[in-house]
CSV table of C-alpha atoms in Angstrom, one decimal:
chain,number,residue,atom,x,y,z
A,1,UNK,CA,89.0,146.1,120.3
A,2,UNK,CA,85.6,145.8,121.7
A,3,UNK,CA,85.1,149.3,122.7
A,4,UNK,CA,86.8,150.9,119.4
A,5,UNK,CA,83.8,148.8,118.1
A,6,UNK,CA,81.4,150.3,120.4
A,7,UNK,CA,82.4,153.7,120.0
A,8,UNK,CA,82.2,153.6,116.3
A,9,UNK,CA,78.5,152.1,116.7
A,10,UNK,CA,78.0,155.1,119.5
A,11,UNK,CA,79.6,157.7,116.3
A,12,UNK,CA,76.9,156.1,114.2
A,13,UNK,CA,74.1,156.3,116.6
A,14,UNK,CA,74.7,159.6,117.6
A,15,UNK,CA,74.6,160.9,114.0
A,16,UNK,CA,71.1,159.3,113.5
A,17,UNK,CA,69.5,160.4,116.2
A,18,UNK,CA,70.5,163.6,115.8
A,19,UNK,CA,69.6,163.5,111.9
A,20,UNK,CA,65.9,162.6,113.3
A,21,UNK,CA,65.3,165.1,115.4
A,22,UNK,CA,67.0,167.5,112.8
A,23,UNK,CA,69.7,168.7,114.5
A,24,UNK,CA,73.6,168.7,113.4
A,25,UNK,CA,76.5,167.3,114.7
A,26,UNK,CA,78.8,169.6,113.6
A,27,UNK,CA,81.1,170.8,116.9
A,28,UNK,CA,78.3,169.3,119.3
A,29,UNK,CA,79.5,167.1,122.2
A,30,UNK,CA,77.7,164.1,123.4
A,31,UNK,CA,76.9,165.2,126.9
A,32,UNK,CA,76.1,168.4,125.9
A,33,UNK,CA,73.0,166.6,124.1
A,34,UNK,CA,69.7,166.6,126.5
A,35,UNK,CA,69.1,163.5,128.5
A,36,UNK,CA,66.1,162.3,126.1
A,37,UNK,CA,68.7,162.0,123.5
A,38,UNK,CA,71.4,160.3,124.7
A,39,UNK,CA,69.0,157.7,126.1
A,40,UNK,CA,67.8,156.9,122.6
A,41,UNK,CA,71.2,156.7,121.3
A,42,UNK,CA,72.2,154.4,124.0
A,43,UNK,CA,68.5,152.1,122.9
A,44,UNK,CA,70.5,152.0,119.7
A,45,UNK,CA,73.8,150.0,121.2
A,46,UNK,CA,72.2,148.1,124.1
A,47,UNK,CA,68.6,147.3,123.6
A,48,UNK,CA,68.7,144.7,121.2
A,49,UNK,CA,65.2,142.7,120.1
A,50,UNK,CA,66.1,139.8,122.6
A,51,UNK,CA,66.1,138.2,125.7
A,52,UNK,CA,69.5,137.1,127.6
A,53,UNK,CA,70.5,135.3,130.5
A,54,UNK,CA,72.3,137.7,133.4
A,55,UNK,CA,74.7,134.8,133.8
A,56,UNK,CA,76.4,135.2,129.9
A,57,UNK,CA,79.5,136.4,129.2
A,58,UNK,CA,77.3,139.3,127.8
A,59,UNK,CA,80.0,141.8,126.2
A,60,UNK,CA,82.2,139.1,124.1
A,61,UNK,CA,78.7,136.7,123.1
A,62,UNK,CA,76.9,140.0,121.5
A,63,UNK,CA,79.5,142.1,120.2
A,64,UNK,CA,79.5,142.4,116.6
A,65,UNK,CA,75.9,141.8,116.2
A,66,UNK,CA,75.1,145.3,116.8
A,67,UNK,CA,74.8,144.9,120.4
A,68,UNK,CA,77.6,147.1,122.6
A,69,UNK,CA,77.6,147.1,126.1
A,70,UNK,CA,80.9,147.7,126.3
A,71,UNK,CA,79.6,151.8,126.2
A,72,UNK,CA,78.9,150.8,129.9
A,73,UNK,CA,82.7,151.3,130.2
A,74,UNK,CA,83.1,154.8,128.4
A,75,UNK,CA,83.0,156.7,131.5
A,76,UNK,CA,80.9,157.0,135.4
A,77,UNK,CA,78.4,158.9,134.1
A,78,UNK,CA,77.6,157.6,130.8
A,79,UNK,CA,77.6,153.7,132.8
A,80,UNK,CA,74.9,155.8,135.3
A,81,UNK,CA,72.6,156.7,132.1
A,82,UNK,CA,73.0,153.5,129.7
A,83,UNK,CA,72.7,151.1,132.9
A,84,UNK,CA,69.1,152.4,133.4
A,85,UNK,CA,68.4,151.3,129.5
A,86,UNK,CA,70.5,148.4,129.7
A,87,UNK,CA,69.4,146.7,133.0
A,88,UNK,CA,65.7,148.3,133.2
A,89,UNK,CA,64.7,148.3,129.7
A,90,UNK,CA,66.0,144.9,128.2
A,91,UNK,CA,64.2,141.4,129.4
A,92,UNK,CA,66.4,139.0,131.4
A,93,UNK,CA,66.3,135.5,130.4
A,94,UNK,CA,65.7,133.0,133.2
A,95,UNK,CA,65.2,128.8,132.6
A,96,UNK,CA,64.1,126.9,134.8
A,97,UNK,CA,65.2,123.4,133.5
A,98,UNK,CA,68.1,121.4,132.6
A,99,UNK,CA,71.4,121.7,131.1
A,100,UNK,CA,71.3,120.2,127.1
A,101,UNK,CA,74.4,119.0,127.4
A,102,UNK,CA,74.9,118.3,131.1
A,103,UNK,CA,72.9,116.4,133.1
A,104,UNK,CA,72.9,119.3,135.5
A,105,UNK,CA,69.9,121.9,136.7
A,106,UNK,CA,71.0,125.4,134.5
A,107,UNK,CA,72.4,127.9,136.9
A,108,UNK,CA,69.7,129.6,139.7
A,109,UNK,CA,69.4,133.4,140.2
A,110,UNK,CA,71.3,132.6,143.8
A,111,UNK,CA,74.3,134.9,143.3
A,112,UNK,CA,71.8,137.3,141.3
A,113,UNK,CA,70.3,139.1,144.0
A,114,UNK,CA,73.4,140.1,145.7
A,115,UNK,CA,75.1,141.6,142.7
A,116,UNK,CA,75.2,145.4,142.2
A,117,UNK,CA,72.6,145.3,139.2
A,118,UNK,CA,70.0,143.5,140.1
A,119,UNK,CA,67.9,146.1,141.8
A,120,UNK,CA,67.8,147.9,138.3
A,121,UNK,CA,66.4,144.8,136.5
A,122,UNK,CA,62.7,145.2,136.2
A,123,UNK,CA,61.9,142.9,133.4
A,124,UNK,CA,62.1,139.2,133.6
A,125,UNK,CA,61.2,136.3,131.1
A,126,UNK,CA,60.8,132.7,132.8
A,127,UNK,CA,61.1,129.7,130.7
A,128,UNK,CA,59.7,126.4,132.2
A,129,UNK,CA,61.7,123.8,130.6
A,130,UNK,CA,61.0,120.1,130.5
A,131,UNK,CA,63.1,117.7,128.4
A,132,UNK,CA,62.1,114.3,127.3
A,133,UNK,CA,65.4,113.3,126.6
A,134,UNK,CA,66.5,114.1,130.3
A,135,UNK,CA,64.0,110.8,130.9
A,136,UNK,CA,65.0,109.0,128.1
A,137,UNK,CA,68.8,109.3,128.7
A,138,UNK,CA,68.2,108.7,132.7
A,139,UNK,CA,65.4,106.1,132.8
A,140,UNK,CA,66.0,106.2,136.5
A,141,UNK,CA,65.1,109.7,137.0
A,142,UNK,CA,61.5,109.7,136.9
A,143,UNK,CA,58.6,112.6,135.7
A,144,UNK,CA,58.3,112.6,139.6
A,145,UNK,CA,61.8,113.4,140.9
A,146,UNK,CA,62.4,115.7,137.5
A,147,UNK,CA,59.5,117.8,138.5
A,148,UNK,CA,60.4,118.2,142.2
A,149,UNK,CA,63.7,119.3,140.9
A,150,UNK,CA,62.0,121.7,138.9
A,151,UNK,CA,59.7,123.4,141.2
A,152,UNK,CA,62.7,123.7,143.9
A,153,UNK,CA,64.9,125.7,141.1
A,154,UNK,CA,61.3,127.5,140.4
A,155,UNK,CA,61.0,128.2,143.9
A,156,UNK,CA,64.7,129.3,144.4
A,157,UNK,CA,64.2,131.2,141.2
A,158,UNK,CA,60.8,133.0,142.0
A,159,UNK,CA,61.4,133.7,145.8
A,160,UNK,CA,64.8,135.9,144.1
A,161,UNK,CA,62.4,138.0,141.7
A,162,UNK,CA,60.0,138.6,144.4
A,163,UNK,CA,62.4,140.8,145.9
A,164,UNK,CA,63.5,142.8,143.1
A,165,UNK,CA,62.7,146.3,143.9
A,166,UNK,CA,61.3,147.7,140.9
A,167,UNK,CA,60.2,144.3,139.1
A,168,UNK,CA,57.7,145.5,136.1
A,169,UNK,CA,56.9,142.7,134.3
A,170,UNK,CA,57.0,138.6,134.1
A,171,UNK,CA,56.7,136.8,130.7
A,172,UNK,CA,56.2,133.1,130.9
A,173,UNK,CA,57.0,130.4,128.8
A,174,UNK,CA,56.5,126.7,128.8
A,175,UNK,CA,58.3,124.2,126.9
A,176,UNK,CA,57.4,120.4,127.7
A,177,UNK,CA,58.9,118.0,124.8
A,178,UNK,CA,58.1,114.9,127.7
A,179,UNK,CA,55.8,111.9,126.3
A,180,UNK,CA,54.6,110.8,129.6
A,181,UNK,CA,52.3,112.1,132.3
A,182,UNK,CA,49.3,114.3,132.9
A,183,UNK,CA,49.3,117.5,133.6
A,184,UNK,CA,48.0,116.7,137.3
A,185,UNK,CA,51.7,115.8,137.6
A,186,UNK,CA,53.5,118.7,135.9
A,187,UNK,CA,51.3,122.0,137.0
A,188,UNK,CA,53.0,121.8,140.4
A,189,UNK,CA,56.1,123.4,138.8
A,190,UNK,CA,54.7,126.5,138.0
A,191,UNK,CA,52.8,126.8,141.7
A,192,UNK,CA,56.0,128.8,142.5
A,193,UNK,CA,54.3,131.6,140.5
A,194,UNK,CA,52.1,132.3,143.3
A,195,UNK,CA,55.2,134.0,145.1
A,196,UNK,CA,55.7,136.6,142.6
A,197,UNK,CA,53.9,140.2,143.5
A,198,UNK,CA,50.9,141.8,141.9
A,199,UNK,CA,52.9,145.3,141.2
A,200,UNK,CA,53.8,143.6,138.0
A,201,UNK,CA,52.3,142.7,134.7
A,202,UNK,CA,52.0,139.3,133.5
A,203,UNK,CA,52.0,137.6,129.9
A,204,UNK,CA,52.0,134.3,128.5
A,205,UNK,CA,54.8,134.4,125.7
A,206,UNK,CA,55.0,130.8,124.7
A,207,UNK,CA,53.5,127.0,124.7
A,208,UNK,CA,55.5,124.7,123.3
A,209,UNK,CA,54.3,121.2,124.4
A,210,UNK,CA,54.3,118.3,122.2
A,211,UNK,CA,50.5,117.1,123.0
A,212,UNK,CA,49.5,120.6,122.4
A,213,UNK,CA,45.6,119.6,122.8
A,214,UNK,CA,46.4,118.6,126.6
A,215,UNK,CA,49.1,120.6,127.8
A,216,UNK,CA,48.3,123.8,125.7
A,217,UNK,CA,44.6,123.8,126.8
A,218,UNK,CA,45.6,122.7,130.6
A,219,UNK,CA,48.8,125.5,130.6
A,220,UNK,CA,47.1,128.3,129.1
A,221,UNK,CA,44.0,127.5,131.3
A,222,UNK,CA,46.1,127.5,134.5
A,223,UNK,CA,48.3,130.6,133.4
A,224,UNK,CA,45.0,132.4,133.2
A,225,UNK,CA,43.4,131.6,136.1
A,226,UNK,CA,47.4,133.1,138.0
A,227,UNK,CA,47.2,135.9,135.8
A,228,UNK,CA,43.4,136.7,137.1
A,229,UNK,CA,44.2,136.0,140.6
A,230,UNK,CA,47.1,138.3,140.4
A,231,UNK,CA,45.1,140.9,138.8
A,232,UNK,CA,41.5,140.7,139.7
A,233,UNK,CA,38.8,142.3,138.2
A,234,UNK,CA,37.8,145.5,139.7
């Protein structure tokens, strides 16, 4: 069922990108097209605008919303052509926090680096997540200890992308919904940034805090001052 729905999306694809670049698709086989083609046809079925985790059931979660990487399955060389789109192009989702509904650290990239894709991953978004309701539902579990936990998964997390072998680029993201503490306290979970390689671009995507005068002045301060030492001025 999945990939009668992808090949229909792949029919529909293929007729509009040959429509734009004015050609017909009378008797005209897919393969047969040059390469530059069928890599914009494949941006049409498996380069959504979003960011997912590698650990999601990916196929059954996005099709139907005009996302088909089931075309991964069509045949060995059409999987060689989309994977470069659909591992190199797209931006992999990666939080470093907790579970919402488990009182549980969300899953690390441990079993990431050994699989069979990640060296074609090049993009990466990191979120930095910290929950106040993780304190308020375990009063026990201090700022301290949640932000040690933290900066080990953000280790764990950071020493993995630092050897991906075509990395590009690192967006980072900060959401802190906590009501206690200073920044002094929290900043030591990003310091795992430092491990990361200067090949690669860098952007601040997101500040979410809820003191935004303290945290969104002290974050986007800090994230700066990475970004320049990464990328000094020449």
């Amino acid at each position: 069922m999945l990939l009668d729905t992808t090949m229909t999306a792949m029919a529909e694809a293929f007729s509009q990108v040959l429509v734009a670049h004015g050609q017909s698709t009378r008797s005209l086989d897919f393969l047969d097209l040059p390469i530059e083609i069928r890599l914009e046809v494949y941006r049409h079925l498996i380069k959504p605008e979003t960011r997912y985790c590698p650990f999601d059931n990916v196929p059954v979660q996005f099709a139907g919303f005009g996302f088909h990487p089931t075309i991964l399955r069509t045949n060995k060389r059409i999987n060689g052509e989309a994977s470069v789109v659909f591992y190199g192009e797209n931006t992999w989702h990666l939080i470093v926090g907790y579970d919402f509904n488990l009182f549980r650290v969300v899953p690390g990239p441990d079993n990431l680096q050994s699989s069979s894709f990640f060296p074609r991953m090049r993009n990466f978004h990191l979120r930095f997540s910290l929950h106040g309701y993780v304190l308020d539902e375990y009063p026990s579990f201090s700022l301290e200890n949640y932000c040690a936990a933290l900066r080990i998964h953000a280790a764990n997390t950071c020493q993995v992308l630092a050897k991906a072998p075509h990395l590009r680029s690192v967006e980072i993201s900060w959401v802190d919904s906590t009501d206690e503490g200073s920044w002094e306290e929290k900043r030591g979970v990003l310091k795992p940034l430092e491990a990361l390689p200067r090949s690669c671009s860098y952007r601040i995507c997101g500040i979410d805090s809820k003191y935004v005068e303290l945290n969104q002045d002290c974050l986007a301060g800090y994230l700066s001052g990475f970004m320049k030492a990464k990328h000094p001025p020449r």
